[in-house]
Tab-separated table of C-alpha atoms and ligand atoms in Angstrom:
chain	number	residue	atom	x	y	z
T	1	MET	CA	0.000	0.000	0.000
T	2	ALA	CA	1.435	3.349	-0.971
T	3	MET	CA	1.328	5.676	2.019
T	4	THR	CA	0.410	9.191	0.966
T	5	GLY	CA	-1.684	12.008	2.390
T	6	VAL	CA	-2.014	11.843	6.173
T	7	LEU	CA	0.628	9.425	7.477
T	8	ARG	CA	0.237	8.972	11.226
T	9	PRO	CA	-0.386	10.534	14.627
T	10	GLY	CA	2.501	12.944	15.117
T	11	HIS	CA	1.969	14.518	18.498
T	12	ALA	CA	-0.429	15.255	21.324
T	13	GLN	CA	-0.197	18.242	23.666
T	14	ILE	CA	-1.575	17.363	27.084
T	15	ARG	CA	-2.372	19.589	30.064
T	16	VAL	CA	-1.046	18.489	33.448
T	17	LEU	CA	-1.715	19.903	36.899
T	18	ASN	CA	1.837	19.756	38.245
T	19	LEU	CA	4.651	19.964	35.717
T	20	GLU	CA	7.484	18.593	37.867
T	21	GLU	CA	5.439	15.618	39.077
T	22	SER	CA	4.363	14.918	35.495
T	23	ILE	CA	7.897	15.126	34.120
T	24	LYS	CA	8.952	12.507	36.674
T	25	PHE	CA	5.969	10.334	35.772
T	26	TYR	CA	6.412	10.444	32.005
T	27	ARG	CA	10.209	10.183	32.153
T	28	ASP	CA	10.762	7.685	34.963
T	29	VAL	CA	7.566	5.597	35.100
T	30	MET	CA	6.395	5.759	31.492
T	31	GLY	CA	9.947	5.784	30.201
T	32	LEU	CA	9.500	8.502	27.582
T	33	ILE	CA	12.600	10.421	26.519
T	34	GLU	CA	12.672	14.158	27.190
T	35	THR	CA	13.778	15.993	24.047
T	36	GLY	CA	13.246	19.646	24.864
T	37	ARG	CA	11.621	22.514	26.767
T	38	ASP	CA	10.401	25.800	25.321
T	39	ASP	CA	9.788	29.358	26.490
T	40	GLN	CA	6.068	28.587	26.891
T	41	GLY	CA	6.952	26.115	29.666
T	42	ARG	CA	6.201	23.065	27.577
T	43	VAL	CA	8.170	19.838	27.983
T	44	TYR	CA	8.657	17.579	24.969
T	45	PHE	CA	8.930	13.795	24.979
T	46	LYS	CA	9.266	10.995	22.466
T	47	CYS	CA	8.990	7.212	22.719
T	48	TRP	CA	12.264	5.380	22.282
T	49	ASP	CA	11.640	3.962	18.796
T	50	GLU	CA	10.222	7.125	17.265
T	51	GLN	CA	12.510	9.012	14.914
T	52	ASP	CA	10.796	12.406	15.154
T	53	HIS	CA	11.816	14.993	17.751
T	54	SER	CA	8.647	14.751	19.852
T	55	SER	CA	5.314	12.984	20.051
T	56	TYR	CA	4.003	13.853	23.529
T	57	ILE	CA	4.141	17.391	24.891
T	58	ILE	CA	2.957	18.473	28.323
T	59	ARG	CA	2.231	21.876	29.792
T	60	GLU	CA	1.034	22.915	33.237
T	61	ALA	CA	-2.565	24.155	33.462
T	62	PRO	CA	-5.344	24.341	36.085
T	63	GLN	CA	-7.327	21.637	34.264
T	64	ALA	CA	-6.138	18.352	32.729
T	65	GLY	CA	-7.041	17.380	29.152
T	66	VAL	CA	-5.828	17.685	25.587
T	67	ASP	CA	-4.829	20.945	23.883
T	68	PHE	CA	-4.482	19.461	20.408
T	69	ILE	CA	-3.616	16.353	18.419
T	70	GLY	CA	-1.340	16.652	15.380
T	71	PHE	CA	-0.957	14.235	12.471
T	72	ARG	CA	2.056	14.111	10.194
T	73	VAL	CA	1.383	14.322	6.445
T	74	LEU	CA	3.693	13.216	3.636
T	75	ASP	CA	5.236	16.558	2.693
T	76	GLU	CA	4.635	20.326	2.467
T	77	ALA	CA	2.792	20.002	-0.877
T	78	THR	CA	0.409	17.511	0.744
T	79	LEU	CA	-0.097	19.902	3.667
T	80	GLU	CA	-1.047	22.703	1.267
T	81	SER	CA	-3.355	20.475	-0.714
T	82	LEU	CA	-5.153	19.131	2.386
T	83	GLU	CA	-5.457	22.688	3.720
T	84	SER	CA	-7.187	23.748	0.522
T	85	ASP	CA	-9.407	20.594	0.568
T	86	LEU	CA	-10.458	21.417	4.149
T	87	ASN	CA	-11.253	25.016	3.210
T	88	ALA	CA	-13.223	23.904	0.140
T	89	TYR	CA	-15.204	21.541	2.382
T	90	GLY	CA	-16.033	24.462	4.674
T	91	VAL	CA	-13.541	23.836	7.478
T	92	GLU	CA	-11.802	27.035	8.538
T	93	THR	CA	-8.056	26.569	9.100
T	94	ARG	CA	-5.221	28.717	10.366
T	95	ARG	CA	-1.452	28.355	10.057
T	96	LEU	CA	0.797	28.190	13.086
T	97	PRO	CA	4.353	29.289	12.331
T	98	ALA	CA	7.317	26.934	12.041
T	99	GLY	CA	9.177	26.726	15.336
T	100	ASP	CA	6.113	27.536	17.474
T	101	LEU	CA	6.366	23.883	18.437
T	102	LEU	CA	10.039	22.968	18.845
T	103	GLU	CA	11.699	21.393	15.802
T	104	THR	CA	8.346	21.371	13.988
T	105	GLY	CA	7.369	23.104	10.760
T	106	GLU	CA	4.207	25.030	9.963
T	107	ARG	CA	1.008	23.453	11.237
T	108	VAL	CA	-2.485	23.715	9.777
T	109	ARG	CA	-4.880	23.943	12.714
T	110	PHE	CA	-8.656	23.562	12.743
T	111	THR	CA	-11.440	22.806	15.194
T	112	LEU	CA	-13.375	19.575	14.742
T	113	PRO	CA	-17.181	19.527	15.207
T	114	SER	CA	-16.444	17.523	18.383
T	115	GLY	CA	-14.690	20.584	19.816
T	116	HIS	CA	-11.164	19.171	19.523
T	117	GLU	CA	-8.274	21.189	18.166
T	118	PHE	CA	-6.674	19.142	15.412
T	119	GLU	CA	-3.686	19.947	13.215
T	120	LEU	CA	-1.623	18.674	10.325
T	121	PHE	CA	2.084	19.211	9.782
T	122	ALA	CA	4.673	17.965	7.308
T	123	THR	CA	7.991	18.752	8.959
T	124	LYS	CA	9.528	17.700	12.262
T	125	THR	CA	13.233	17.216	12.894
T	126	LYS	CA	14.280	13.594	12.932
T	127	VAL	CA	16.429	12.832	15.940
T	128	GLY	CA	16.500	9.068	15.476
T	129	ASN	CA	15.894	6.220	17.891
T	130	GLY	CA	19.338	6.048	19.450
T	131	MET	CA	20.582	3.476	16.962
T	132	PRO	CA	22.480	3.962	13.720
T	133	LEU	CA	20.717	3.881	10.352
T	134	THR	CA	23.341	1.405	9.164
T	135	ASN	CA	23.456	-1.976	10.892
T	136	PRO	CA	21.138	-0.988	13.761
T	137	GLY	CA	20.427	-3.143	16.794
T	138	PRO	CA	16.900	-4.368	17.605
T	139	TRP	CA	16.590	-1.996	20.573
T	140	CYS	CA	18.629	0.551	22.455
T	141	ALA	CA	19.242	1.198	26.145
T	142	ASP	CA	16.342	3.695	26.303
T	143	ALA	CA	13.965	0.802	25.569
T	144	GLU	CA	14.562	-0.525	29.087
T	145	LYS	CA	13.666	2.614	31.057
T	146	GLY	CA	10.259	2.393	32.734
T	147	ILE	CA	7.286	1.123	30.729
T	148	SER	CA	9.125	2.268	27.555
T	149	PRO	CA	6.488	2.113	24.802
T	150	ILE	CA	7.570	1.995	21.165
T	151	ARG	CA	5.480	4.893	19.913
T	152	PHE	CA	2.504	7.193	20.439
T	153	ASP	CA	-0.046	5.147	18.533
T	154	HIS	CA	-3.516	6.737	18.624
T	155	ALA	CA	-5.966	8.742	20.701
T	156	LEU	CA	-9.619	8.258	21.626
T	157	LEU	CA	-11.481	11.549	21.883
T	158	TYR	CA	-14.937	12.188	23.350
T	159	GLY	CA	-17.170	14.946	22.013
T	160	PRO	CA	-20.404	15.802	20.159
T	161	ASN	CA	-21.203	15.589	16.409
T	162	ILE	CA	-19.071	12.555	15.555
T	163	ALA	CA	-21.101	11.996	12.367
T	164	ASP	CA	-19.702	15.326	11.104
T	165	VAL	CA	-16.229	14.459	12.411
T	166	LYS	CA	-16.338	11.199	10.461
T	167	LYS	CA	-17.180	13.048	7.217
T	168	ILE	CA	-14.101	15.274	7.591
T	169	PHE	CA	-11.796	12.332	8.243
T	170	VAL	CA	-13.242	10.073	5.538
T	171	ASP	CA	-14.281	12.558	2.820
T	172	VAL	CA	-11.463	15.096	3.160
T	173	LEU	CA	-8.488	13.567	4.987
T	174	GLY	CA	-8.596	10.100	3.386
T	175	PHE	CA	-9.142	7.975	6.492
T	176	PHE	CA	-11.271	4.807	6.371
T	177	MET	CA	-13.615	3.309	8.939
T	178	VAL	CA	-12.328	0.172	10.667
T	179	GLU	CA	-14.865	-0.447	13.436
T	180	ARG	CA	-17.901	1.270	14.915
T	181	VAL	CA	-20.425	1.000	17.725
T	182	ILE	CA	-24.051	1.674	16.901
T	183	ALA	CA	-26.799	2.829	19.261
T	184	GLU	CA	-29.940	0.873	20.143
T	185	ASP	CA	-31.648	2.267	17.018
T	186	ASN	CA	-29.179	0.089	15.054
T	187	THR	CA	-28.250	3.113	12.918
T	188	THR	CA	-26.654	5.955	14.860
T	189	GLU	CA	-22.891	5.624	15.225
T	190	VAL	CA	-21.847	6.408	18.787
T	191	GLY	CA	-18.228	5.277	18.435
T	192	ILE	CA	-15.959	5.306	15.348
T	193	TRP	CA	-12.467	3.875	14.854
T	194	LEU	CA	-10.608	5.388	11.897
T	195	SER	CA	-7.346	4.532	10.157
T	196	CYS	CA	-5.166	6.493	7.741
T	197	SER	CA	-2.660	3.671	7.481
T	198	HIS	CA	-2.443	-0.077	7.943
T	199	LYS	CA	-3.204	0.215	11.656
T	200	VAL	CA	-6.445	-0.849	13.268
T	201	HIS	CA	-6.922	2.757	14.382
T	202	ASP	CA	-5.038	6.019	14.181
T	203	ILE	CA	-7.794	7.988	15.899
T	204	ALA	CA	-11.188	7.194	17.409
T	205	PHE	CA	-14.175	9.219	18.600
T	206	VAL	CA	-17.072	8.522	20.932
T	207	GLU	CA	-20.221	10.647	20.996
T	208	HIS	CA	-20.306	12.641	24.208
T	209	PRO	CA	-22.152	15.846	25.177
T	210	GLU	CA	-19.109	17.795	26.418
T	211	PRO	CA	-16.834	19.041	23.595
T	212	GLY	CA	-13.078	18.561	23.354
T	213	LYS	CA	-12.602	15.766	25.873
T	214	LEU	CA	-9.715	13.284	26.036
T	215	HIS	CA	-10.472	9.653	26.756
T	216	HIS	CA	-6.924	8.384	26.274
T	217	CYS	CA	-3.675	8.652	24.421
T	218	SER	CA	-2.326	5.232	23.561
T	219	PHE	CA	1.228	3.951	23.500
T	220	LEU	CA	2.247	0.863	21.546
T	221	MET	CA	4.145	-1.917	23.303
T	222	GLU	CA	6.230	-4.537	21.538
T	223	SER	CA	4.517	-7.613	22.991
T	224	TRP	CA	1.891	-8.851	25.439
T	225	GLU	CA	4.693	-9.583	27.894
T	226	ARG	CA	5.771	-5.959	27.669
T	227	VAL	CA	2.176	-4.868	28.385
T	228	LEU	CA	2.199	-7.085	31.494
T	229	ARG	CA	5.628	-5.782	32.528
T	230	GLY	CA	4.173	-2.272	32.100
T	231	GLY	CA	1.403	-3.290	34.522
T	232	ASP	CA	4.063	-4.410	37.021
T	233	ILE	CA	5.759	-1.021	36.735
T	234	MET	CA	2.420	0.780	37.211
T	235	SER	CA	1.788	-1.148	40.424
T	236	MET	CA	5.350	-0.650	41.694
T	237	ASN	CA	4.781	3.095	41.275
T	238	LYS	CA	1.195	3.106	42.626
T	239	VAL	CA	-0.232	4.281	39.314
T	240	GLU	CA	-4.032	4.251	39.325
T	241	VAL	CA	-5.216	1.619	36.831
T	242	ASP	CA	-8.627	1.809	35.154
T	243	ILE	CA	-8.918	-1.512	33.260
T	244	GLY	CA	-6.723	-4.467	32.471
T	245	PRO	CA	-4.658	-6.219	31.560
T	246	THR	CA	-7.285	-7.521	29.141
T	247	ARG	CA	-8.245	-7.638	25.470
T	248	HIS	CA	-10.774	-5.507	23.628
T	249	GLY	CA	-13.226	-7.100	21.227
T	250	ILE	CA	-13.109	-3.808	19.317
T	251	THR	CA	-9.733	-3.699	17.482
T	252	ARG	CA	-8.562	-6.894	19.321
T	253	GLY	CA	-6.053	-4.730	21.183
T	254	CYS	CA	-4.479	-6.202	24.354
T	255	THR	CA	-4.429	-3.413	26.829
T	256	ILE	CA	-4.048	-1.682	30.172
T	257	TYR	CA	-5.689	1.693	30.876
T	258	ALA	CA	-4.413	3.889	33.660
T	259	TRP	CA	-4.284	7.534	34.675
T	260	ASP	CA	-1.342	9.903	34.815
T	261	PRO	CA	-0.971	11.981	38.027
T	262	SER	CA	-3.307	14.664	36.574
T	263	GLY	CA	-6.127	12.273	35.662
T	264	ASN	CA	-5.346	11.994	31.943
T	265	ARG	CA	-6.033	8.407	30.944
T	266	PHE	CA	-3.371	6.626	28.911
T	267	GLU	CA	-3.226	3.167	27.375
T	268	THR	CA	-0.371	0.754	26.898
T	269	PHE	CA	-1.338	-1.821	24.321
T	270	MET	CA	-0.258	-4.268	21.660
T	271	GLY	CA	-1.982	-6.356	18.999
T	272	GLY	CA	-4.916	-5.684	16.756
T	273	TYR	CA	-4.875	-6.524	13.068
T	274	HIS	CA	-3.867	-4.859	9.809
T	275	PRO	CA	-6.747	-3.515	7.710
T	276	TYR	CA	-6.384	-2.138	4.179
T	277	PRO	CA	-8.484	0.738	2.810
T	278	ASP	CA	-10.895	-1.719	1.118
T	279	TYR	CA	-11.574	-3.344	4.497
T	280	GLU	CA	-15.241	-3.773	5.446
T	281	CYS	CA	-16.025	-1.905	8.648
T	282	LEU	CA	-16.940	-4.069	11.658
T	283	THR	CA	-19.987	-3.158	13.736
T	284	TRP	CA	-20.601	-3.642	17.443
T	285	THR	CA	-24.109	-3.314	18.852
T	286	MET	CA	-24.854	-1.665	22.181
T	287	ASP	CA	-26.316	-4.865	23.658
T	288	ASN	CA	-22.907	-6.495	23.133
T	289	PHE	CA	-20.713	-3.522	23.911
T	290	GLY	CA	-19.410	-5.180	27.092
T	291	GLN	CA	-17.664	-7.753	24.920
T	292	GLY	CA	-16.384	-5.053	22.595
T	293	LEU	CA	-14.849	-3.232	25.526
T	294	ASP	CA	-13.530	-6.159	27.574
T	295	TYR	CA	-13.703	-9.408	25.647
T	296	PRO	CA	-12.855	-11.907	28.433
T	297	GLN	CA	-15.012	-10.304	31.135
T	298	ARG	CA	-17.819	-8.997	28.832
T	299	LYS	CA	-18.135	-6.068	31.202
T	300	LEU	CA	-19.227	-2.449	30.782
T	301	HIS	CA	-16.734	-0.659	32.983
T	302	GLU	CA	-18.510	2.442	34.281
T	303	SER	CA	-15.263	4.396	34.771
T	304	PHE	CA	-14.202	3.735	31.172
T	305	LEU	CA	-17.518	4.986	29.827
T	306	THR	CA	-17.804	8.127	31.920
T	307	ILE	CA	-14.407	9.477	33.054
T	308	VAL	CA	-12.651	11.807	30.610
T	309	SER	CA	-10.275	14.728	31.012
E	401	LIG	FE1	-6.917	2.889	22.558
């Protein structure tokens, strides 16, 4: 499959209540690598196997949550073309200057009908994964610090108007639907899982009355054993766990959900499958949503359905 257009999740900027405590958490417990700080007080991290300068950025604020999610597109020409497609579709965009986010080029920012700030960018400095491009090893020393996920994989966002959100992602940005949850009327989509790649999801949305809410940012682990080891590290550090370890029916992901010290949920997961753009979307019905959420236990976890930041 030729990868063009929107490539992948590039970064998330997350609000935390206490910057120092959060730096310790993301660096020492999560095992992310700090790559910079800027004059706006933001701290930049990347996962060990990511090549780009940063994928997870935190800033101190009175309320937890997500400031914006950014996706990397193929190149600057693609950025311009998607910007004009968005405008033609009726989505108002604005450009943020290169360097506003460290080591990152111009970003095209817009507000989704769900109330989330979303952006596209084409340029971010590649800092590598700590291994040479010629004759690299399978992992580097940074892969053994804390939970040490491979990459920032996807986000699940809660907000209103997901039918309109879906149209923007599918009709304008070139994503395809991988899975969905439908309401009791057997028609209305209340949850959508979208891919712009070969991944089971690059972003997902659940219908929710409050706009702009974060359900979780997800970090990819190399194996189920690494997910379990991540759970050990969470317990050793008294991290508050929401669900897991378990497997979703939806996406088949094997997962643990937990909260950072500010109450932002995160996921460490592995697995899933590899859909192509001609894939036929899978549907989950509300009467079986317990299995979609937690396949072994078939349980609707109240906290998972209601707590967002
Ligand atoms: Fe997830």
